[in-house]
Coordinates of C-alpha atoms in Angstrom, one line a residue:
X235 CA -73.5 -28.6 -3.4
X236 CA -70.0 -26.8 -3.9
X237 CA -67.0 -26.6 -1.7
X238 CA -64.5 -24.4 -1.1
X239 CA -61.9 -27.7 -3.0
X240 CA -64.6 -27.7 -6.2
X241 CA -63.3 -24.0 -6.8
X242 CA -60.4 -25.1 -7.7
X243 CA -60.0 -26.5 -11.4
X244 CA -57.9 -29.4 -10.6
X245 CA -55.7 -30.7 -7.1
X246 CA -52.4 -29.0 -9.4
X247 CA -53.9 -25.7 -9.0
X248 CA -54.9 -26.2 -5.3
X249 CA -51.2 -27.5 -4.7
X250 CA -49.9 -24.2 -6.5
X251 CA -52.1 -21.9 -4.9
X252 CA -51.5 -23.2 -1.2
X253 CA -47.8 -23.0 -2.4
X254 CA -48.0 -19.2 -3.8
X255 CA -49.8 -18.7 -0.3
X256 CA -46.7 -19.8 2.1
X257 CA -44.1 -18.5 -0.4
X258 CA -44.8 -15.1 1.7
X259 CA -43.8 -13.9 4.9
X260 CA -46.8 -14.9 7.2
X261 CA -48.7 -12.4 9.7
X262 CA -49.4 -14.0 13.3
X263 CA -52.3 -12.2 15.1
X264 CA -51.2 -9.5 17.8
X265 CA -52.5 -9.8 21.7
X266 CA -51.6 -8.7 24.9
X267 CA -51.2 -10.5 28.0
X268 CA -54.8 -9.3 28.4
X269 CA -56.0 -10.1 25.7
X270 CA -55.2 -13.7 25.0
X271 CA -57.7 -16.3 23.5
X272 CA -58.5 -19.1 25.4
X273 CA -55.8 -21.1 24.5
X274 CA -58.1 -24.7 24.7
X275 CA -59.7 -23.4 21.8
X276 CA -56.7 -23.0 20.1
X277 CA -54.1 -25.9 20.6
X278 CA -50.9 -25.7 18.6
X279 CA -51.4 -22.3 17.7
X280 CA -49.0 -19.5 17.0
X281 CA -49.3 -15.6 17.9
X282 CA -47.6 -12.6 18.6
X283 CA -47.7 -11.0 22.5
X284 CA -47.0 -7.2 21.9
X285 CA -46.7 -6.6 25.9
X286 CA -44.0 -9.7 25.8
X287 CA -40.5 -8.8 27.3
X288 CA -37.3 -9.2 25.5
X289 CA -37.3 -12.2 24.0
X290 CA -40.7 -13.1 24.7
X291 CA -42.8 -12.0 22.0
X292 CA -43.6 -15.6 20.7
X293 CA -46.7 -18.1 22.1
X294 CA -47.5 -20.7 21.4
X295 CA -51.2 -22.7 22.7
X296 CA -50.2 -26.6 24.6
X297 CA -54.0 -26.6 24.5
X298 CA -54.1 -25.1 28.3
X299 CA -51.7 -22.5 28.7
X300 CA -50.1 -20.0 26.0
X301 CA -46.7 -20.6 26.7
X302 CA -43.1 -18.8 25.5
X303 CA -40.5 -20.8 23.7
X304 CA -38.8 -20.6 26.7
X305 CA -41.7 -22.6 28.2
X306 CA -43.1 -20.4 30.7
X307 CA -46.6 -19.6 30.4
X308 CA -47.3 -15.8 29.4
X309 CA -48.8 -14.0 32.0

């Protein structure tokens, strides 16, 4: 049986690859208000909220709510 780590040829070129992989700007994934995961599914998590005013275009999951930086949950 394989796994995704016996791909690799040794734990150097895992280390470079994963390296390589966050030497690039990152993409979060875009909702709306309305379209929010459930954000128990998806504790610590970071998105984008297109329909977010001003300043609030970041979430992040506390396991219950999506939530601002600010700390007010996203509507």
């Amino acid at each position: 049986m394989t796994t995704a780590i016996d791909v690799f040829v040794s734990d150097r070129q895992f280390r470079l690859s994963v390296q390589n992989r966050f030497a690039e700007p990152q993409t979060l994934p875009v909702y709306t208000d309305a379209t929010l995961p459930d954000a128990s599914d998806w504790q610590w998590a970071l998105i984008a909220v297109s329909d977010g005013t001003s300043n609030k275009r970041l979430a992040i999951s506390d396991g219950t709510d999506w939530r601002f930086p600010d700390g007010n949950v996203v509507t």
